[in-house]
CSV table of C-alpha atoms in Angstrom, one decimal:
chain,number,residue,atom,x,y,z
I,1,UNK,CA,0.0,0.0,0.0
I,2,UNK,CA,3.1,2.4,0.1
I,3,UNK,CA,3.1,5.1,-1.9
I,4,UNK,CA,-0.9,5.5,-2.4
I,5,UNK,CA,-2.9,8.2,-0.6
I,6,UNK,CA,-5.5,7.5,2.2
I,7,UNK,CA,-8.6,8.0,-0.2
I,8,UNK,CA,-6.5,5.4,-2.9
I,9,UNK,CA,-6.1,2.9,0.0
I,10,UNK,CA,-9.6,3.2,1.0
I,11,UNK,CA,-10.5,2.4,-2.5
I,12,UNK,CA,-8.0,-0.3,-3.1
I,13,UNK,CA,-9.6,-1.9,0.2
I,14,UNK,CA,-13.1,-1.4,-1.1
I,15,UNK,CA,-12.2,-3.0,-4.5
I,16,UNK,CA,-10.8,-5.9,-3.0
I,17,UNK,CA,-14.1,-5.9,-1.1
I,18,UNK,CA,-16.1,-6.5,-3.8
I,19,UNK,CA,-14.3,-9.8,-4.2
I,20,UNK,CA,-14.8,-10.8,-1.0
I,21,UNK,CA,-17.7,-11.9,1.1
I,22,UNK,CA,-17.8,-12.8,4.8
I,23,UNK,CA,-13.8,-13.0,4.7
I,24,UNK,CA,-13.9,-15.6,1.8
I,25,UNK,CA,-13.2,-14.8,-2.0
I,26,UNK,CA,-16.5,-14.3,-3.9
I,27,UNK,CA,-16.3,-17.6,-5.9
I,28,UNK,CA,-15.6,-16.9,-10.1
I,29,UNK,CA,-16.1,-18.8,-13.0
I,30,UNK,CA,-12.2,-19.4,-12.8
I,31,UNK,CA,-12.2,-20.1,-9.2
I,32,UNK,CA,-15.0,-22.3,-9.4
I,33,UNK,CA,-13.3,-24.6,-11.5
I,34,UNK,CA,-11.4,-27.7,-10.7
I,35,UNK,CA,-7.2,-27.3,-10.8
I,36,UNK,CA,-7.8,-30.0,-13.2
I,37,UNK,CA,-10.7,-29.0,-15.7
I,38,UNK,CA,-8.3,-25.5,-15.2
I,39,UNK,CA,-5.5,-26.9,-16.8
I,40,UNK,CA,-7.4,-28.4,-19.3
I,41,UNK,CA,-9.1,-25.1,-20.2
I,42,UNK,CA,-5.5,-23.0,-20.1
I,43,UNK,CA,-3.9,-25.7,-22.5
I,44,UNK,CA,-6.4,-26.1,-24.9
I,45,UNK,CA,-6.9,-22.2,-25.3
I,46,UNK,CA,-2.8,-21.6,-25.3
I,47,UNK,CA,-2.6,-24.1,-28.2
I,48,UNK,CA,-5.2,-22.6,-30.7
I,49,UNK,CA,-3.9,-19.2,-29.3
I,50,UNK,CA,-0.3,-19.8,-29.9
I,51,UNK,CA,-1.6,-22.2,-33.4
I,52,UNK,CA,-4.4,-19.2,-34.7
I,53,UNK,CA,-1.5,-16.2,-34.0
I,54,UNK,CA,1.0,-14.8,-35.8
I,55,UNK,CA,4.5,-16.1,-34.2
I,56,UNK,CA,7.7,-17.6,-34.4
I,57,UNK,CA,6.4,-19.8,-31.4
I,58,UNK,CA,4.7,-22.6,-33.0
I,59,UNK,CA,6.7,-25.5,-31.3
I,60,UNK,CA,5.5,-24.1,-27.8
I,61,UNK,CA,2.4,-25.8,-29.1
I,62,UNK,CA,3.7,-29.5,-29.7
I,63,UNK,CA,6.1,-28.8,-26.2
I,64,UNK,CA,2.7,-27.5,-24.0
I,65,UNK,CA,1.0,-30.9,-25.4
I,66,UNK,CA,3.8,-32.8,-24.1
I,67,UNK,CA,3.9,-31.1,-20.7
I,68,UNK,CA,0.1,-32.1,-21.0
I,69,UNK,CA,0.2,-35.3,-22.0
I,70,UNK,CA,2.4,-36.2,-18.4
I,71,UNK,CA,0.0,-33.7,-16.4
I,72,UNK,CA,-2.9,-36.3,-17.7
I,73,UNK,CA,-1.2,-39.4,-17.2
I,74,UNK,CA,-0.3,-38.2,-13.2
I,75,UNK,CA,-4.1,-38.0,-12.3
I,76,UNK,CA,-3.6,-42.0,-13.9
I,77,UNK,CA,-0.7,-42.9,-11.4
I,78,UNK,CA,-3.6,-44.1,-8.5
I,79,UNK,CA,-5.4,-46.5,-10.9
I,80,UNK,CA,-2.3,-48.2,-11.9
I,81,UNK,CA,-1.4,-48.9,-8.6
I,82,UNK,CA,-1.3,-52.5,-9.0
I,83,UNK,CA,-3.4,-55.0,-6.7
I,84,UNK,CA,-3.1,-58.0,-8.1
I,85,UNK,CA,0.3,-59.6,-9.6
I,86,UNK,CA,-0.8,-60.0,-13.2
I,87,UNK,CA,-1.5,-56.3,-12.9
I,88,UNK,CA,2.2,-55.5,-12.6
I,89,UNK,CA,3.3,-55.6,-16.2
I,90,UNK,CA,0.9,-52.8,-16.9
I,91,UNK,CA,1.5,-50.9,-13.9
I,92,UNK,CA,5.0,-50.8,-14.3
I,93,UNK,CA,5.0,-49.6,-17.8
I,94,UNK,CA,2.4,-46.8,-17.4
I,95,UNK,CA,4.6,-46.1,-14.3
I,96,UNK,CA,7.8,-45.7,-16.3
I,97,UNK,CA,6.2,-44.1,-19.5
I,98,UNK,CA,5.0,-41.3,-16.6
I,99,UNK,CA,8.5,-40.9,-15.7
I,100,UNK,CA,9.7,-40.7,-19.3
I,101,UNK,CA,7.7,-38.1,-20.0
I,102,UNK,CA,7.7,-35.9,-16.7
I,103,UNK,CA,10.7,-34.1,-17.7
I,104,UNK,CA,8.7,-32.4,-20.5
I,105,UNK,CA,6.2,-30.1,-18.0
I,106,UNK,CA,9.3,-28.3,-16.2
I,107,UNK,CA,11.5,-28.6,-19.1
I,108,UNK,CA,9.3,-25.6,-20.6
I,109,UNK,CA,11.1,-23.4,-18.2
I,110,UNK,CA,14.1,-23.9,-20.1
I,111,UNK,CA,12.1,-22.7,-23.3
I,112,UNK,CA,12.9,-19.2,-22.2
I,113,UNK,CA,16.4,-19.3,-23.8
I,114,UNK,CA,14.0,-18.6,-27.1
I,115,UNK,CA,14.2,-15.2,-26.3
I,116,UNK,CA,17.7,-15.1,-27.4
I,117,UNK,CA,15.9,-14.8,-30.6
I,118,UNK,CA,15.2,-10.9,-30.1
I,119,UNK,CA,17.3,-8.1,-29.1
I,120,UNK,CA,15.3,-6.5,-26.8
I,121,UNK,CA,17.0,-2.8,-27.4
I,122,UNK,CA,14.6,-1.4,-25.3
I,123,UNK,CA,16.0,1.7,-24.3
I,124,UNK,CA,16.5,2.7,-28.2
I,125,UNK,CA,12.6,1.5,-28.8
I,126,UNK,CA,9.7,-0.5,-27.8
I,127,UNK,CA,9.5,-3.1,-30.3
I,128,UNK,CA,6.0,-4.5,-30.0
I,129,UNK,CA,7.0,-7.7,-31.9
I,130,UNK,CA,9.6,-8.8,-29.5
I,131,UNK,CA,6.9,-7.7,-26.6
I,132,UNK,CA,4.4,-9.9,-28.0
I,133,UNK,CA,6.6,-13.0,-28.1
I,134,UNK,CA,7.7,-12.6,-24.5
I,135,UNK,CA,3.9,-12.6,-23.6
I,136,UNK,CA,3.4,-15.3,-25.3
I,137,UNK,CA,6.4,-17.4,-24.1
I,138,UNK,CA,5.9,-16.3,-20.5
I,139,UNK,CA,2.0,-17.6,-20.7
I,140,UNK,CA,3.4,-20.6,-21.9
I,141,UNK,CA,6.2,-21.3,-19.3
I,142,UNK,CA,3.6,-19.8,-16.3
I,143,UNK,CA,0.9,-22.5,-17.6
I,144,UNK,CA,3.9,-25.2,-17.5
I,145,UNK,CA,4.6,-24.2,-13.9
I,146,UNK,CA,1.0,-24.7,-12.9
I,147,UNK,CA,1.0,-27.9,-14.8
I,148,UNK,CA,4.4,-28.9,-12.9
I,149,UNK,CA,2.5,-27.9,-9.4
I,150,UNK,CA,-0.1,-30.0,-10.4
I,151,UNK,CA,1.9,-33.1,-11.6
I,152,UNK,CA,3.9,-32.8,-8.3
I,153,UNK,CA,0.6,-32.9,-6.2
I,154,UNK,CA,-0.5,-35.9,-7.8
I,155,UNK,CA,3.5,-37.7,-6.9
I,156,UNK,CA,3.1,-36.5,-3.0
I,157,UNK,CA,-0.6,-37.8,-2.9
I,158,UNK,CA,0.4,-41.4,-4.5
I,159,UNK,CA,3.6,-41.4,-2.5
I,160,UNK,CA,1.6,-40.8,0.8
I,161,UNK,CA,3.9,-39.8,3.6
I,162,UNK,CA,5.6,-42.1,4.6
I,163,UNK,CA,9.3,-42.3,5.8
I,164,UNK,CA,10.9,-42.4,2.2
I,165,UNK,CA,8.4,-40.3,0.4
I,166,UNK,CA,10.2,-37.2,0.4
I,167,UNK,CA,13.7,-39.2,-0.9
I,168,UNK,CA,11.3,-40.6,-3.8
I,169,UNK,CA,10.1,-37.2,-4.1
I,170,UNK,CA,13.8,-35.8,-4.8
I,171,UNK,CA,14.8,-38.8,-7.1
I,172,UNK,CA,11.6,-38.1,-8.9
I,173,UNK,CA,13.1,-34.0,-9.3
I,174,UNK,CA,16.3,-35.4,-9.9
I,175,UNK,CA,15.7,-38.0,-12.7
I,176,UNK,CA,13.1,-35.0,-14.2
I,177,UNK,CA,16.7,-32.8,-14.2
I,178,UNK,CA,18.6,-35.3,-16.2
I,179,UNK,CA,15.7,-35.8,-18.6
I,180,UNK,CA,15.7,-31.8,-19.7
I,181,UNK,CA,19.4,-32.3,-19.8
I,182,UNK,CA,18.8,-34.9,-22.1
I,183,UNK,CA,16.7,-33.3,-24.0
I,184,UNK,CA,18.0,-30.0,-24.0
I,185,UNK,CA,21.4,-30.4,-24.9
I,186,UNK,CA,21.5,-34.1,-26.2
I,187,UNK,CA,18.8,-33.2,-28.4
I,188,UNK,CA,16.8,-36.6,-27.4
I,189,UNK,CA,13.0,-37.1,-26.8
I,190,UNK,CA,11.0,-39.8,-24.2
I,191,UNK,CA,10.7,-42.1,-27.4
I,192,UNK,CA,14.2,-42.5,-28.2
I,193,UNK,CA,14.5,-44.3,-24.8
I,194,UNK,CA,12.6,-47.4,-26.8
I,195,UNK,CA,13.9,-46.4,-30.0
I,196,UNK,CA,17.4,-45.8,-29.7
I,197,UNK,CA,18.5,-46.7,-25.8
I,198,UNK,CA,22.1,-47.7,-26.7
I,199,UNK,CA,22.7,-44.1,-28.6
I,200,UNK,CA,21.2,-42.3,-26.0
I,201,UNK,CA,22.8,-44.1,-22.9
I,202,UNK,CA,26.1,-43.7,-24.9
I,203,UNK,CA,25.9,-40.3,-25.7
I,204,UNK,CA,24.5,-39.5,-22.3
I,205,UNK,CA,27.7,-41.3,-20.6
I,206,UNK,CA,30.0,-39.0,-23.0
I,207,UNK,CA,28.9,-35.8,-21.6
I,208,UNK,CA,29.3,-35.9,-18.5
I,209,UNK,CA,31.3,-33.0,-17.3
I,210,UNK,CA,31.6,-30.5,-14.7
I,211,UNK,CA,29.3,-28.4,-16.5
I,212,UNK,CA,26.3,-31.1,-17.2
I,213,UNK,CA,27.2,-31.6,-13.1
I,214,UNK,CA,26.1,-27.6,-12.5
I,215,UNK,CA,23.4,-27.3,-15.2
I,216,UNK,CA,21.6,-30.9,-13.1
I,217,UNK,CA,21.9,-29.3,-10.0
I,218,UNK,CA,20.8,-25.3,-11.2
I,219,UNK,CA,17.5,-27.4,-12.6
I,220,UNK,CA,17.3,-29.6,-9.3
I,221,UNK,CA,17.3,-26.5,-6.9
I,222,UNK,CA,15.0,-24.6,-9.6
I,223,UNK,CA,12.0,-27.3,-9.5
I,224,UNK,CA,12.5,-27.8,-5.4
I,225,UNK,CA,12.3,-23.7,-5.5
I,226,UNK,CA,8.9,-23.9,-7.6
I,227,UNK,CA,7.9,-26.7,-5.1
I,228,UNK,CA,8.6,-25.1,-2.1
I,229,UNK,CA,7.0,-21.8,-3.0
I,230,UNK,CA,3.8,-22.9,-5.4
I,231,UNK,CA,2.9,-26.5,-4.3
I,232,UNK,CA,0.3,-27.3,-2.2
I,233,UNK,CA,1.3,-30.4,-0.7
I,234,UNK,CA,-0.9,-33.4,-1.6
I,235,UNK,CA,-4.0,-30.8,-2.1
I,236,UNK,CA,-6.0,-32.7,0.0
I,237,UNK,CA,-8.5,-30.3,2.1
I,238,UNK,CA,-7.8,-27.6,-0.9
I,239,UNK,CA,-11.2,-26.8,-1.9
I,240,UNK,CA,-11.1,-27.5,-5.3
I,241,UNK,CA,-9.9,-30.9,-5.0
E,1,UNK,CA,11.1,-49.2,-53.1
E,2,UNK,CA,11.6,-51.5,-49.8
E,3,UNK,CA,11.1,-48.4,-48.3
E,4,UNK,CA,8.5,-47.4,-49.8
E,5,UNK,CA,6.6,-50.6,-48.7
E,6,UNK,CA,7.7,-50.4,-45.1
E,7,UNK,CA,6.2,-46.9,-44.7
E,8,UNK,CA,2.9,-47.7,-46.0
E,9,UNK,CA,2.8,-50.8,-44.0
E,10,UNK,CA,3.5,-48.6,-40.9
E,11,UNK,CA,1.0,-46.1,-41.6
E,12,UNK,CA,-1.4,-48.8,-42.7
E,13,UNK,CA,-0.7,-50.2,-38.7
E,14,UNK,CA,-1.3,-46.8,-37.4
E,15,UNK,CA,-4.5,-46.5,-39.0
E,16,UNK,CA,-5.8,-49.9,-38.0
E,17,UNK,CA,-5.2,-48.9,-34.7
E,18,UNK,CA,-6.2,-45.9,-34.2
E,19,UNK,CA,-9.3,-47.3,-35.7
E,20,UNK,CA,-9.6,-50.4,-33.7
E,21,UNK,CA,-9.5,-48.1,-30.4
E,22,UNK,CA,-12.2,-45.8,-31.5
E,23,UNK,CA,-14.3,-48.4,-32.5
E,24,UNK,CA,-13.6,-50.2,-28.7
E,25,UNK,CA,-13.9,-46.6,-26.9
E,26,UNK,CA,-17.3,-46.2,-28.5
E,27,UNK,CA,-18.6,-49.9,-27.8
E,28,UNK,CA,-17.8,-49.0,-23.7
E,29,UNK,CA,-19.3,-45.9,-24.0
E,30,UNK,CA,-22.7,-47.2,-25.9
E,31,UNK,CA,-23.0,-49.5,-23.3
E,32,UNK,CA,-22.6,-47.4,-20.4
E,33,UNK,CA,-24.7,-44.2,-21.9
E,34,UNK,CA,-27.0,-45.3,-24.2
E,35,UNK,CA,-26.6,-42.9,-26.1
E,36,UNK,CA,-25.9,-41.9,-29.8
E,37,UNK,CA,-24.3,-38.7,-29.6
E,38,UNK,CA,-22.3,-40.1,-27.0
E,39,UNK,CA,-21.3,-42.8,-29.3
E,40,UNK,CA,-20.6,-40.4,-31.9
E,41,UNK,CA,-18.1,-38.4,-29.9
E,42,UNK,CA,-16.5,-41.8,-29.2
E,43,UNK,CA,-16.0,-42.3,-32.9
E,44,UNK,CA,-15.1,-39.4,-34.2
E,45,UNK,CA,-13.2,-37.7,-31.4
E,46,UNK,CA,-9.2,-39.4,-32.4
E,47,UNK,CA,-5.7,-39.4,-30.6
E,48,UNK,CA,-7.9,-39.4,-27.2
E,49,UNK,CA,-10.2,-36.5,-27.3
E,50,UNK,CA,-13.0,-38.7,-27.1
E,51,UNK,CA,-12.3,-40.1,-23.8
E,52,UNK,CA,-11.0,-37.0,-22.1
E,53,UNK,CA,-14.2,-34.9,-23.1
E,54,UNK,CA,-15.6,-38.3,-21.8
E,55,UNK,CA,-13.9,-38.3,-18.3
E,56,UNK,CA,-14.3,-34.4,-18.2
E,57,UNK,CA,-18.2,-34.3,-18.4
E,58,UNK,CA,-19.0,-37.9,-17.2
E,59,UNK,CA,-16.2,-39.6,-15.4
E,60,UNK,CA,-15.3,-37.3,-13.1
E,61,UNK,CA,-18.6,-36.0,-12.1
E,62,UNK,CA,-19.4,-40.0,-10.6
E,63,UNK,CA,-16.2,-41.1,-9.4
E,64,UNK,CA,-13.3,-38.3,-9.9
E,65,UNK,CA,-11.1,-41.5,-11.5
E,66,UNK,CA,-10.7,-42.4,-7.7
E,67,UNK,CA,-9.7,-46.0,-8.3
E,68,UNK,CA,-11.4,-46.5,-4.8
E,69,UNK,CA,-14.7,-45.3,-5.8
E,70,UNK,CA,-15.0,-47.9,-8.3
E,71,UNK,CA,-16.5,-51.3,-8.9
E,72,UNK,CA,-14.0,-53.9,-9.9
E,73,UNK,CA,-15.1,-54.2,-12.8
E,74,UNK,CA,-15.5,-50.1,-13.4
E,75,UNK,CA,-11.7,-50.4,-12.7
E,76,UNK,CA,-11.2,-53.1,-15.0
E,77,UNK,CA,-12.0,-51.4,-17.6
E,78,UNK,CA,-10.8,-47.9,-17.3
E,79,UNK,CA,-7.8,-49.6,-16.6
E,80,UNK,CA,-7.4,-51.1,-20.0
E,81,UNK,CA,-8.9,-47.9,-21.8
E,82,UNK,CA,-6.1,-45.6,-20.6
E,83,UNK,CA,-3.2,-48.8,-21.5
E,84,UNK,CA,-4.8,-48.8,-24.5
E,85,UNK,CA,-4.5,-44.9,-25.2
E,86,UNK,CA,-1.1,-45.0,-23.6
E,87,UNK,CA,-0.1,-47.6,-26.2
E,88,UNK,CA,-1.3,-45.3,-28.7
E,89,UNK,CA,0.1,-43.0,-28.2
E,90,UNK,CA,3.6,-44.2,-27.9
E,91,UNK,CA,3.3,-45.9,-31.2
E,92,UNK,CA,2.2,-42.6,-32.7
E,93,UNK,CA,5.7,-41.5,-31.3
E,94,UNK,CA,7.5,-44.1,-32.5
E,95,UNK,CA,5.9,-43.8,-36.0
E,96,UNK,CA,6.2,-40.3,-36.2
E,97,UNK,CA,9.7,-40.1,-35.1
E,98,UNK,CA,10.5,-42.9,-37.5
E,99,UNK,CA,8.7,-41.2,-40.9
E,100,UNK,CA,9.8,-37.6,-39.7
């Protein structure tokens, strides 16, 4: 409130008011919605937005579906949960596949280097076109993040809270930090893993180097950072869950 | 020309896939709605639109995909569905990656 006079402040209070009511937010059509029926809403609109504009962005599109597509297959983790031993074989694999493709929600963060693209001169001019491409790639990577929230709410619930939860919980962080490095600087996607394991495992074991060391660890601390300041725990009591 | 032959066989594969699983998707959801449009939107809905619009407006609303909300049977076969789509998708991958 610094900064604003007393007749500002009273209005400020009095707008946030109107989006109150007996001390709890007046509910909106956003609010109202599930986090999940949310993310669906956010994704589908980003991808005809991003798909329908003109932009240099178009790949944000296929990366968003991929972030998507391991957002989905969280919510599927608790009816995979084997009970029965000849459910293992397809527990295990819709288990793995999940883990395959996890990387791709917080690797989206690391889309941000496409802003290299511009020059962003802004003190010689406002260039609207550069302007309008960080909007769009910050709407992506902030839809990724609450995708990445999401997907890690769905991990805590299934791994309960039990003694190793939060050690599964880092692996989990740790292998999705060697997956963007994979796939950031090795160039490889979650299918080459069945495709091409040998080339990948190869060229994986070849670069390793102080500096893939650092980048792992930047990306570790990074998604424990978006954790520790967006997540919500297992979202359990949250009303919208 | 080997080629040739080994890429339409693939996409030939694909196809019959992606076919056979809408043509399964919209048997379970006949039988569970009733329902014709349903059954269109099954059928015509690929690459697994059909069955998310299908857990978004039905689904959820009855059991939220809780696995402990639901019959054995309900499990059963929600369990295969989503293998099924999974599967699907990863040949789509594979395919893709392999043409492109």
């Amino acid at each position: 409130m610094e900064g604003l006079s007393v007749a500002q402040a009273t209005n400020h209070r009095g707008l946030l008011n109107n989006f109150e009511r007996n001390g709890e937010p007046m509910p909106t059509i956003i609010s109202s919605l599930s986090d999940r029926s949310k993310a669906r809403m956010l994704f589908f609109a980003y991808v005809l937005f991003v798909l329908f504009t003109d932009n240099d962005f178009f790949f944000l599109a296929f990366n968003l579906f991929l972030a998507f597509a391991a957002l989905e297959l969280s919510y599927l983790l608790p009816l995979f949960r084997a009970r029965l031993i000849r459910e293992w074989p397809a527990s295990i694999a819709v288990y793995s596949i999940f883990v395959l493709m996890s990387p791709n929600v917080f690797y989206m963060v690391t889309d941000l280097i496409h802003m290299n693209l511009f020059d962003f001169d802004y003190l010689d001019e406002m260039a609207m076109e550069e302007w309008w491409h960080f909007f769009l790639l910050a709407a992506g990577v902030f839809i990724a993040l609450f995708f990445y929230v999401l997907m890690v709410q769905s991990v805590q619930r299934l791994l309960g809270a039990g003694r190793w939860s939060r050690m599964l919980l880092l692996l989990f962080v740790l292998l999705g930090s060697i997956g963007i490095y994979i796939g950031r600087f090795l160039r490889f996607h979650s299918v080459h893993l069945f495709t091409e394991p040998w080339l990948l495992l190869e060229r994986l074991l070849q670069s390793f180097s102080k500096d893939a060391f650092l980048f792992v660890s930047w990306i570790t601390l990074l998604q424990l950072l978006a954790i520790a300041v967006f997540g919500r725990g297992t979202g359990r009591g949250t009303p919208h869950e | 020309m080997n080629e040739l032959v080994s890429l339409y066989v693939t996409v030939a594969a694909v196809a019959i896939m992606l076919l056979a699983f809408q043509v399964y998707f919209t048997v379970i959801v006949y039988r569970r709605e009733q329902s014709l449009g349903w059954a269109c939107a099954a059928l015509f809905l690929f690459t697994g639109l059909n069955v998310l619009l299908y857990q978004a407006i039905k689904l959820e609303k009855r059991a939220e995909l809780r696995p402990e909300e639901m019959t054995d049977e309900e499990r059963k076969v929600w369990r295969r569905v989503y293998l099924l789509l999974i599967v699907q998708y990863m040949v789509l991958f594979a395919a893709l990656s392999w043409i492109f």
